[in-house]
Structures are given as structure tokens and as C-alpha cells.
PDB file of C-alpha atoms in Angstrom:
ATOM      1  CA  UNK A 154      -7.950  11.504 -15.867  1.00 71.00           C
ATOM      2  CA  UNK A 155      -8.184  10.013 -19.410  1.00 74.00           C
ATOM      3  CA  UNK A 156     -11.590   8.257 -20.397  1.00 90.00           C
ATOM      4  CA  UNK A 157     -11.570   4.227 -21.036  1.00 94.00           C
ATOM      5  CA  UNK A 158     -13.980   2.326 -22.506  1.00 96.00           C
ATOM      6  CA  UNK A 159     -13.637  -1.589 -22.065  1.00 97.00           C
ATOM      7  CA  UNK A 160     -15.998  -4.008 -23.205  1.00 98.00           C
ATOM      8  CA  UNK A 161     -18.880  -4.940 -21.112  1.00 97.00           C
ATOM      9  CA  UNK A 162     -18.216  -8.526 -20.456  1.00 97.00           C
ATOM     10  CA  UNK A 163     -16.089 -11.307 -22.194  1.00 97.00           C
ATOM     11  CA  UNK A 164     -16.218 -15.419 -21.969  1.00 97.00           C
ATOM     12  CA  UNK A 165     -12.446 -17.194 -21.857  1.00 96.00           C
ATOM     13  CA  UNK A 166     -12.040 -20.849 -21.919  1.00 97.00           C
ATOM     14  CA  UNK A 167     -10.362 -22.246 -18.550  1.00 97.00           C
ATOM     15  CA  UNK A 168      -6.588 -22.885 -19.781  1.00 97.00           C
ATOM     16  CA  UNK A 169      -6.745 -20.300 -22.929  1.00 97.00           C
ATOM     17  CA  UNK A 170      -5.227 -16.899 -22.772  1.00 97.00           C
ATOM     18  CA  UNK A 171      -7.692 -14.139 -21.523  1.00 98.00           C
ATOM     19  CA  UNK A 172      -6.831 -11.012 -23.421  1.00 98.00           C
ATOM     20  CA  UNK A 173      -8.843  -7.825 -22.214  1.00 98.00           C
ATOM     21  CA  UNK A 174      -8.727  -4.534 -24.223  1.00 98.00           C
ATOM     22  CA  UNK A 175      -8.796  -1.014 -23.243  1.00 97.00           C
ATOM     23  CA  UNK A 176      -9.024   1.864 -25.307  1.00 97.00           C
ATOM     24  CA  UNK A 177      -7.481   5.464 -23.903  1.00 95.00           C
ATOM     25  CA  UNK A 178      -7.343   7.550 -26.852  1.00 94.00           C
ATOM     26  CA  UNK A 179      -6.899  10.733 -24.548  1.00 92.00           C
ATOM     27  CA  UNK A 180      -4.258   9.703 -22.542  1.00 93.00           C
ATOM     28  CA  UNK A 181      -1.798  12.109 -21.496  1.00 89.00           C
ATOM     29  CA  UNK A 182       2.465  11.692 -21.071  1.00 87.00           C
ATOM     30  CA  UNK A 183       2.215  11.189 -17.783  1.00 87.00           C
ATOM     31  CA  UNK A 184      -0.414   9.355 -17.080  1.00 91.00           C
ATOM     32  CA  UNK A 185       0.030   5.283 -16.495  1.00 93.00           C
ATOM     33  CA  UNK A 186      -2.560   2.601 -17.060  1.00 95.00           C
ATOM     34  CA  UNK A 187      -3.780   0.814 -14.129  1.00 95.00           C
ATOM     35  CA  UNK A 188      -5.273  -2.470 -14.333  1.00 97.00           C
ATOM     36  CA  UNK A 189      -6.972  -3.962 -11.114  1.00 97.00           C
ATOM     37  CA  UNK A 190      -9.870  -6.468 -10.723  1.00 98.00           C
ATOM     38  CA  UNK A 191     -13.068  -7.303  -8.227  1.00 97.00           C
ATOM     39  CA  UNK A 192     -13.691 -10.523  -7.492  1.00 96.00           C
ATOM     40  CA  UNK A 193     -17.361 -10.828  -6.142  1.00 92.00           C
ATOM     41  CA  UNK A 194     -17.229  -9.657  -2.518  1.00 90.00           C
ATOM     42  CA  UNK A 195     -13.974  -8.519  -2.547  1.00 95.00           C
ATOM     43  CA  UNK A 196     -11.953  -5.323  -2.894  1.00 96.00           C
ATOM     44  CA  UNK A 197     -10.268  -4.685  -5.832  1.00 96.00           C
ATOM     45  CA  UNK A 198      -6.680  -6.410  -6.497  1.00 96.00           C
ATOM     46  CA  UNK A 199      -4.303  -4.734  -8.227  1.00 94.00           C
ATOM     47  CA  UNK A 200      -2.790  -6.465 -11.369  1.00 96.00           C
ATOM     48  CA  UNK A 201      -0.262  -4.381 -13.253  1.00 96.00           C
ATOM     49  CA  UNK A 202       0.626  -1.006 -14.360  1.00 94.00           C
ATOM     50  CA  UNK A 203       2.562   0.870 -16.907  1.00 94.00           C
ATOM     51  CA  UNK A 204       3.649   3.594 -18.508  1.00 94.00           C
ATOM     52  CA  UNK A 205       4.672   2.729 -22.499  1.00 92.00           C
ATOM     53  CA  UNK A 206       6.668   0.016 -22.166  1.00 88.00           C
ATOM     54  CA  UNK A 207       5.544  -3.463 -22.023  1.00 94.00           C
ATOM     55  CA  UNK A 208       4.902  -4.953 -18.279  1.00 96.00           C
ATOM     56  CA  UNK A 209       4.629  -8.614 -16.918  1.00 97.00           C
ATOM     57  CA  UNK A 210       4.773  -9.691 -13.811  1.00 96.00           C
ATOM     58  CA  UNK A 211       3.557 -12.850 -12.099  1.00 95.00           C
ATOM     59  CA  UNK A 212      -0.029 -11.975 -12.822  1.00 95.00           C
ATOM     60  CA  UNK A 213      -0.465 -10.836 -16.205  1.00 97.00           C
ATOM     61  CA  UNK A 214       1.155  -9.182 -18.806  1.00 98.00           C
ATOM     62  CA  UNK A 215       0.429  -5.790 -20.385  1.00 98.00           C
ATOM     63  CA  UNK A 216       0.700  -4.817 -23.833  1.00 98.00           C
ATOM     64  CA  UNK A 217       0.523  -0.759 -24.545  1.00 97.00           C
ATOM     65  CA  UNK A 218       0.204   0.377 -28.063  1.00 96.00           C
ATOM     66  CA  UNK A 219       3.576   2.705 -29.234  1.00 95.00           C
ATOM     67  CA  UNK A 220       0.718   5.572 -29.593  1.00 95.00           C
ATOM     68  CA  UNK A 221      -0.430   4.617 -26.112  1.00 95.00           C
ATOM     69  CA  UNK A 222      -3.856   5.330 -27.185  1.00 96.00           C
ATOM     70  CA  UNK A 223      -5.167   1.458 -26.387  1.00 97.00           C
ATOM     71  CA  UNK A 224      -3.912  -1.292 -24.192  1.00 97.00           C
ATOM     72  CA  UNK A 225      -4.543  -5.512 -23.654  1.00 98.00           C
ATOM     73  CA  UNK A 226      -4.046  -7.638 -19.988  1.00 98.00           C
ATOM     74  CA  UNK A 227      -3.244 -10.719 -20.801  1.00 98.00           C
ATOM     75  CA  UNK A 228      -4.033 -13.613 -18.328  1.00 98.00           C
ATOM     76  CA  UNK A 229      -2.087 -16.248 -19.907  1.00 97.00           C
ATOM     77  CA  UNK A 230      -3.827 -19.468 -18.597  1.00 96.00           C
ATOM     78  CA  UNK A 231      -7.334 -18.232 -17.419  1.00 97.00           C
ATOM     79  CA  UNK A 232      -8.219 -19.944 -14.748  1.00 97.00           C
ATOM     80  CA  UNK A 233     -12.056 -19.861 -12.904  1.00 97.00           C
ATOM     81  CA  UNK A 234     -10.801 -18.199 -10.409  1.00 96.00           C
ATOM     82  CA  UNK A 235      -9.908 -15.503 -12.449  1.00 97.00           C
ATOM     83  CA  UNK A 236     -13.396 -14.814 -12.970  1.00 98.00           C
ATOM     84  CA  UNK A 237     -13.982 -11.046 -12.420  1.00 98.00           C
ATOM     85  CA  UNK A 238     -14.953  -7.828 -12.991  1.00 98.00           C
ATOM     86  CA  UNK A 239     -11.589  -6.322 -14.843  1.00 98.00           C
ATOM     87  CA  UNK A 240     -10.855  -2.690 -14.514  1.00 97.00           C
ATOM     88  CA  UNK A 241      -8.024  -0.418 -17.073  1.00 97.00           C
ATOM     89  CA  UNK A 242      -7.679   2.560 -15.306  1.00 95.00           C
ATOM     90  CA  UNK A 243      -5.635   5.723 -16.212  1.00 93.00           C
ATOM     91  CA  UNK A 244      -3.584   7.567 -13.378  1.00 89.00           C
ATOM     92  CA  UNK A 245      -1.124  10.258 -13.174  1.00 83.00           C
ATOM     93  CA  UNK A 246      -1.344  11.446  -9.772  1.00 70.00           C
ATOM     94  CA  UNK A 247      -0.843   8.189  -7.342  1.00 62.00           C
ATOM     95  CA  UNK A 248      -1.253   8.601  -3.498  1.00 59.00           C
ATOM     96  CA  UNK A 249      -2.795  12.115  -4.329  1.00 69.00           C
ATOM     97  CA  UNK A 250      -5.784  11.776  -5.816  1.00 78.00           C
ATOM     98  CA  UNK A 251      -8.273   8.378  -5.221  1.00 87.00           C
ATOM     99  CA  UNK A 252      -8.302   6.279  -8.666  1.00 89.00           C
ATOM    100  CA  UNK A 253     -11.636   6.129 -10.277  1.00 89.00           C
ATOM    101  CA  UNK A 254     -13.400   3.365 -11.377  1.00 93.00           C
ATOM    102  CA  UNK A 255     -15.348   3.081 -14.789  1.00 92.00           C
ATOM    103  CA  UNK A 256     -17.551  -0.145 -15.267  1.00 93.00           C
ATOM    104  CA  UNK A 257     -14.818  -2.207 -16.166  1.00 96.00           C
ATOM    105  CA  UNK A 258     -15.250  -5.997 -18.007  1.00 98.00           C
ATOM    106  CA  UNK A 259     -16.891  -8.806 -16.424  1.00 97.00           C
ATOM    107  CA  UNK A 260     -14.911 -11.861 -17.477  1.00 98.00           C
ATOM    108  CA  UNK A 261     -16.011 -14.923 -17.139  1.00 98.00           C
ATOM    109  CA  UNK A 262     -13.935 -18.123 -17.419  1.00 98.00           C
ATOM    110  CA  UNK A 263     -15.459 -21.265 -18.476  1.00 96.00           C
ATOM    111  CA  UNK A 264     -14.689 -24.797 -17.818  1.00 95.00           C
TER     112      UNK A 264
ATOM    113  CA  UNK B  83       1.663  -5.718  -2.549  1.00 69.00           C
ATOM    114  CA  UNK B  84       0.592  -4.100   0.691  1.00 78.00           C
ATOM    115  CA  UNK B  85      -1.593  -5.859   2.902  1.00 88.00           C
ATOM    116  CA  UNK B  86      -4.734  -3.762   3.931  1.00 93.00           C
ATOM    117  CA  UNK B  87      -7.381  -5.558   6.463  1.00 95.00           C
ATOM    118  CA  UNK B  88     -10.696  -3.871   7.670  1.00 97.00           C
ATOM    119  CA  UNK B  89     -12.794  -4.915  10.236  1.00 97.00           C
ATOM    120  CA  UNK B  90     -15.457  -6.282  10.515  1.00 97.00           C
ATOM    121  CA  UNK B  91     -15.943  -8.006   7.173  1.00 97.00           C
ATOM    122  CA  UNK B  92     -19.461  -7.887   7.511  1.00 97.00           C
ATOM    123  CA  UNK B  93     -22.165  -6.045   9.571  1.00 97.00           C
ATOM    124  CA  UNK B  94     -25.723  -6.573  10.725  1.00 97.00           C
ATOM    125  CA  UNK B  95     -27.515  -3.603  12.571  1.00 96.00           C
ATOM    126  CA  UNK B  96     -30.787  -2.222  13.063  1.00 97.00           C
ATOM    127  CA  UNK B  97     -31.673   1.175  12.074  1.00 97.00           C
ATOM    128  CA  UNK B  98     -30.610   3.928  13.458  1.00 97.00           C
ATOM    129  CA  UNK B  99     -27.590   2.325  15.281  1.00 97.00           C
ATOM    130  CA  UNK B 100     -24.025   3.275  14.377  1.00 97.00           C
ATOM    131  CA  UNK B 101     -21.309   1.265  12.987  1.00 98.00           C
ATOM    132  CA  UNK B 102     -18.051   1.465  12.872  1.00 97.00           C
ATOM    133  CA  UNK B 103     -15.509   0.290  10.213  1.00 98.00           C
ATOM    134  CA  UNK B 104     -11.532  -0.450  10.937  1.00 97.00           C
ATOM    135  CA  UNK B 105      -8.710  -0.005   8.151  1.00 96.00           C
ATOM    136  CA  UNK B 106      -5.876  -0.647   8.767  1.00 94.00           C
ATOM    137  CA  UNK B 107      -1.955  -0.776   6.944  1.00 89.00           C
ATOM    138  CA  UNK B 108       0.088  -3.824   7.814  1.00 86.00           C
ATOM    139  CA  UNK B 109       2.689  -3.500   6.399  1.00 84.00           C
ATOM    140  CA  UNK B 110       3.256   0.506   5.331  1.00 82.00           C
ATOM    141  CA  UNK B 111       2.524   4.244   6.800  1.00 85.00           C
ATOM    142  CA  UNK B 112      -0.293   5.464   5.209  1.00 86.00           C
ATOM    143  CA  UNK B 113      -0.318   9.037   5.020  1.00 87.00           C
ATOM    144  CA  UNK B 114      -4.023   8.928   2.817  1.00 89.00           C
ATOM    145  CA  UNK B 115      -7.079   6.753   3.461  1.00 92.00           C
ATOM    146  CA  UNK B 116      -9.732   7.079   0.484  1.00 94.00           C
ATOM    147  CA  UNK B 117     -12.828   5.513   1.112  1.00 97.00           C
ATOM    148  CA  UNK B 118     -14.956   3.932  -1.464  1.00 97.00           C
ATOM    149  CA  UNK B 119     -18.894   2.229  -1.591  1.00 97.00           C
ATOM    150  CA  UNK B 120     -20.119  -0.074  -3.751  1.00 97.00           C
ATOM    151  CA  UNK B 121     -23.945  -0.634  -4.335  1.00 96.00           C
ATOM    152  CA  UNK B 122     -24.699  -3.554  -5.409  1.00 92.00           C
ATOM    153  CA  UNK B 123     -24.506  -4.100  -9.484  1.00 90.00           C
ATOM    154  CA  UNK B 124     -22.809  -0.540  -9.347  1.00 93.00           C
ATOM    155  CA  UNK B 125     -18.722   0.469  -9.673  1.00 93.00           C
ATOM    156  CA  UNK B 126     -16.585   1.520  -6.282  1.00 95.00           C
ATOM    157  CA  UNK B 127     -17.322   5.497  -5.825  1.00 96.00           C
ATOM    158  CA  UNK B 128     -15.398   7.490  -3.830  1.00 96.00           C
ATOM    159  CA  UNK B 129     -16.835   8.925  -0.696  1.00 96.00           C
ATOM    160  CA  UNK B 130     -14.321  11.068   1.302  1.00 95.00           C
ATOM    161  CA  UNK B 131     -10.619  11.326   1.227  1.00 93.00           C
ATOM    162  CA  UNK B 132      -8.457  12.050   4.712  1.00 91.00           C
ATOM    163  CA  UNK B 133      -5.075  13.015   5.537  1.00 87.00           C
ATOM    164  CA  UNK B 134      -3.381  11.683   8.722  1.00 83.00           C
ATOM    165  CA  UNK B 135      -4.261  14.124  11.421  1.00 80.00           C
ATOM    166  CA  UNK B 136      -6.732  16.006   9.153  1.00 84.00           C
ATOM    167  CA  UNK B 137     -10.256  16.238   9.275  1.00 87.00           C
ATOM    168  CA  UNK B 138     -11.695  14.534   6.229  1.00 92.00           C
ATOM    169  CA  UNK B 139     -13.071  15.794   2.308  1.00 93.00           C
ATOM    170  CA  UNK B 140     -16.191  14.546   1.143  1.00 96.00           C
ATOM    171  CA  UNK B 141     -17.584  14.015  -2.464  1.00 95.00           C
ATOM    172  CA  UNK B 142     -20.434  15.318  -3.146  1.00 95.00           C
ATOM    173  CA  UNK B 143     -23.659  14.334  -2.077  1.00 94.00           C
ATOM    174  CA  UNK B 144     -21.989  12.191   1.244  1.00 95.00           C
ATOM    175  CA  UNK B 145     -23.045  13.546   4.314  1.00 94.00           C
ATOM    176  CA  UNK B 146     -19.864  14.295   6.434  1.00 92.00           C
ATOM    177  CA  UNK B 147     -22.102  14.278   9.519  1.00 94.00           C
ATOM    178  CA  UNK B 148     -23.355  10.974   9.155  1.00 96.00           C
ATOM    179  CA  UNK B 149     -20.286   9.480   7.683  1.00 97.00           C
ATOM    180  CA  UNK B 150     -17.423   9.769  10.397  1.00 96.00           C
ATOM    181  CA  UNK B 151     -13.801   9.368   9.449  1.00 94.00           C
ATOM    182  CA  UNK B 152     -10.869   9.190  11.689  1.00 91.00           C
ATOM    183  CA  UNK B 153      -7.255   9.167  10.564  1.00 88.00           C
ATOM    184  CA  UNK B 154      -5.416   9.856  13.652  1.00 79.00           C
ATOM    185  CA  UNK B 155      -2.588   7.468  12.873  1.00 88.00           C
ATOM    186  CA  UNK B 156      -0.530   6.312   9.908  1.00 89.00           C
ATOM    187  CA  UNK B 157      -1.824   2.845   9.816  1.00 90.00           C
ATOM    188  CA  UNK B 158      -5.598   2.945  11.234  1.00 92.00           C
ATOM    189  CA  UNK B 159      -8.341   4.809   9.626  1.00 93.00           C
ATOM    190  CA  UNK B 160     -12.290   4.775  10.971  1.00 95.00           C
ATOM    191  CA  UNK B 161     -15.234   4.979   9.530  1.00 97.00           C
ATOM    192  CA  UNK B 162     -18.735   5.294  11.679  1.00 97.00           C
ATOM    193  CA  UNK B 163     -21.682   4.795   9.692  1.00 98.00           C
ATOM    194  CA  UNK B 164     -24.513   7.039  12.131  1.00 97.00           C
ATOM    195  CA  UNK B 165     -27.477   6.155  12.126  1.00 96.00           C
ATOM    196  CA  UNK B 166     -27.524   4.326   9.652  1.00 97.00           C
ATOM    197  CA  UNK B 167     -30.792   3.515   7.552  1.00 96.00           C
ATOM    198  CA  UNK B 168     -31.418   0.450   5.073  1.00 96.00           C
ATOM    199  CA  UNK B 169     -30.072   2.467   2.488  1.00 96.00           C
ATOM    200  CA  UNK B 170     -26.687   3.372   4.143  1.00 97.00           C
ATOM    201  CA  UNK B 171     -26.291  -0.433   3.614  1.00 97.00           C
ATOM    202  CA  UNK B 172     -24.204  -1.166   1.027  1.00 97.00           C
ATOM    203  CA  UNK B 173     -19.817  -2.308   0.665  1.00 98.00           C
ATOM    204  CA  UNK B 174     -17.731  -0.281   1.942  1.00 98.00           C
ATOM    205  CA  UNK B 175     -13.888  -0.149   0.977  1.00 98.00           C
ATOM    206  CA  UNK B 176     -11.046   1.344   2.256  1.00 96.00           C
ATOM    207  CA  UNK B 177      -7.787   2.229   0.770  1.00 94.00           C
ATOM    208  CA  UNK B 178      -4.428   3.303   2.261  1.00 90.00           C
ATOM    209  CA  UNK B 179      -1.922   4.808   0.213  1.00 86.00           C
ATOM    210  CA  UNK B 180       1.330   6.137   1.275  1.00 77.00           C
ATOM    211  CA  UNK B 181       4.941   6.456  -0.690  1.00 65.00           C
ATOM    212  CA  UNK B 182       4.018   4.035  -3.090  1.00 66.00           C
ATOM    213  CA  UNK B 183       3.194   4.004  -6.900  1.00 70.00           C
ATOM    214  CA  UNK B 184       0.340   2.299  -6.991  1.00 81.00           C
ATOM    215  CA  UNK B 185      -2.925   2.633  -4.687  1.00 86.00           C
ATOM    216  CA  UNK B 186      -3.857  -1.252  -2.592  1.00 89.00           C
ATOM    217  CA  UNK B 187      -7.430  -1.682  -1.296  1.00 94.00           C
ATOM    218  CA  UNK B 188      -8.788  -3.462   1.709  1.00 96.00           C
ATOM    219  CA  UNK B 189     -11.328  -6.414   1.750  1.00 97.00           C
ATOM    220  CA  UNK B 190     -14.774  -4.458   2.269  1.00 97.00           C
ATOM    221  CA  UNK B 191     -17.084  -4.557   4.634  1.00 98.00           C
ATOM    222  CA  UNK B 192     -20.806  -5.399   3.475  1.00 98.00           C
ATOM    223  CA  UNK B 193     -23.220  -3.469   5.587  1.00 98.00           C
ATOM    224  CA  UNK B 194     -26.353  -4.606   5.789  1.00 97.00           C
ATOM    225  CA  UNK B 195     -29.193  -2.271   7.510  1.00 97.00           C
ATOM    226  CA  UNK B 196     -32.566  -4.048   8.504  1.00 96.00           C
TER     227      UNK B 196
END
């Protein structure tokens, strides 16, 4: 699977847009980005997910580069309960192979 | 999405009991059951992989002996903790996946070994 690197942590103002990049320079055709997140105590929930076309869904919305080397989640109105630890994953081989989780960003929305 | 539970959603044992985890599908056949720990301040890691009605692959460095894993139908998956020590403690996560595009996880269970 294709390496990511996301920042370690980000702030986001309760009410702003929370926009979380996520850089996959080695991503291959078929592989699709995966975005999940952990809130504390919890297991992951997953977000979104796409391929090279632009996704949103009642979540978030995810912008992928036309090179598909980088990517952004958008929350659109961060809210504190979207305070968590944010994961980009890359994936080609669903329900075969377990996903694999990097260190992700910790975001935390302030009031 | 698909709705995972587990059971319980926390534990409390003394060492050197055994502990058993529940997983379970709601709402789809799940044909795989990965099953993940997290150590506190750490990322999910993947500990063993089964296929309904198969025994079980671990990653390395997971004792298959001590970790149990049963798969025997499409929507329930165990895991029994043996044994376990204070350093077997530690949330554990399960996740079903099936004919879908995109993998769902259950709640966790946080393990704690005195």
C-alpha cells in the first residue's frame, strides 16, 4: 500500500471549515484513499473514500489532486465533537487484506 | 454504514484468567474478521486475520496460542485473551468485512489486566 504522511496534529475553530491534508505521492491506479477517524475510546469511523474524482457525502467532502499524488477532508463546519485523531489511508485490495493505519492527525476543534 | 457491536465494551480481570471478546455483524455476512489492538498513545495494529470456518493468520510477533479466534459463523467472531497478563491489557478492535467496498470497525473493548 502507498505511504501517507499527514500532519501530526491541527487546531480548527468550532464553526470554520476543518481541512486535513494528505500527501500519497506513490499511489498506484488502483488504489483509493480512505479516510476514517478515532474518537478517544472508540473504533475508528469511516468518513469517505475515493478514487480520482471528487467525493462528498453527509460527512465530509474529499478533494483528490488530478495527479492523485495528495488529497484534503474537508469538515465543513467543525464541530467539538469532531475532535479526533484523522486517518488518510490508501487501499486497493478491500475485504482482502486488513487496512493499515499510519499515525494519522489529531485535530482538535476549539470553541 | 454497517453496524458492528462487540462485547463486552470493557473488561476487568486478574492475571492469568481468560477473556473473551464478541464481534459481531448486524446487519451483513461477514466472510473476514481482522482484529486490531491499540496501546495506548499508539495506532490500531493488526493482530490476526480469519476466514469463516478457517483457523486464523497471525502477524508477527502475536502468539496464536494465547490469542484465540473463532469465526465459525458469518456474523460472530471470538476472541479469548488466555491468560492474560497486565500487558495483554490494552483495546482491542474488531472488524468484519464482507462484499462491501469499504472495511467498518466495531466499538473496542478496553482490557484492563491487574
Amino acid at each position: 500500500d502507498a505511504k501517507t504522511t499527514q500532519p501530526t496534529s491541527m487546531d480548527c475553530a468550532e464553526g470554520r471549515a476543518a481541512n486535513l491534508p494528505c500527501n500519497h505521492s506513490t499511489i498506484s491506479g488502483n488504489e483509493y484513499v480512505y479516510w476514517y477517524r478515532q474518537i478517544h475510546s472508540q473504533g475508528p469511523q469511516y468518513i469517505i473514500h475515493g478514487l480520482k474524482n471528487n467525493e462528498t457525502n453527509e460527512m465530509a467532502s474529499l478533494i483528490i489532486t488530478e495527479d492523485r499524488k495528495s488529497s484534503t477532508l474537508i469538515l465543513p463546519h467543525a464541530t467539538l465533537r469532531d475532535t479526533a485523531v484523522y486517518y488518510c489511508i490508501v487501499f486497493g485490495d478491500t475485504g482482502r487484506r486488513a487496512l493499515t493505519f499510519g499515525s494519522g492527525t489529531r485535530l482538535q476543534v476549539q470553541p | 454504514g454497517a453496524v458492528v457491536s462487540q462485547h463486552p465494551s470493557w473488561v476487568i480481570c486478574k492475571s492469568g484468567t481468560s477473556v473473551k471478546i464478541e464481534c459481531r455483524s448486524l446487519d451483513f455476512q461477514a466472510t473476514t474478521m481482522f482484529w486490531y489492538r491499540q496501546f495506548p498513545k499508539q495506532s490500531l495494529m493488526l493482530m490476526a486475520t480469519s476466514n469463516e470456518g478457517s483457523k486464523a493468520t497471525y502477524e508477527q510477533g502475536v502468539e496464536k496460542d494465547k490469542f484465540l479466534i473463532n469465526h465459525a459463523s458469518l456474523t460472530l467472531s471470538t476472541l479469548t485473551v488466555t491468560s492474560a497478563h497486565p500487558e495483554d491489557s490494552s483495546f482491542y478492535i474488531c472488524s468484519p468485512t464482507g462484499s462491501v467496498d469499504t472495511q467498518y470497525f466495531g466499538p473496542g473493548t478496553r482490557l484492563t489486566v491487574l
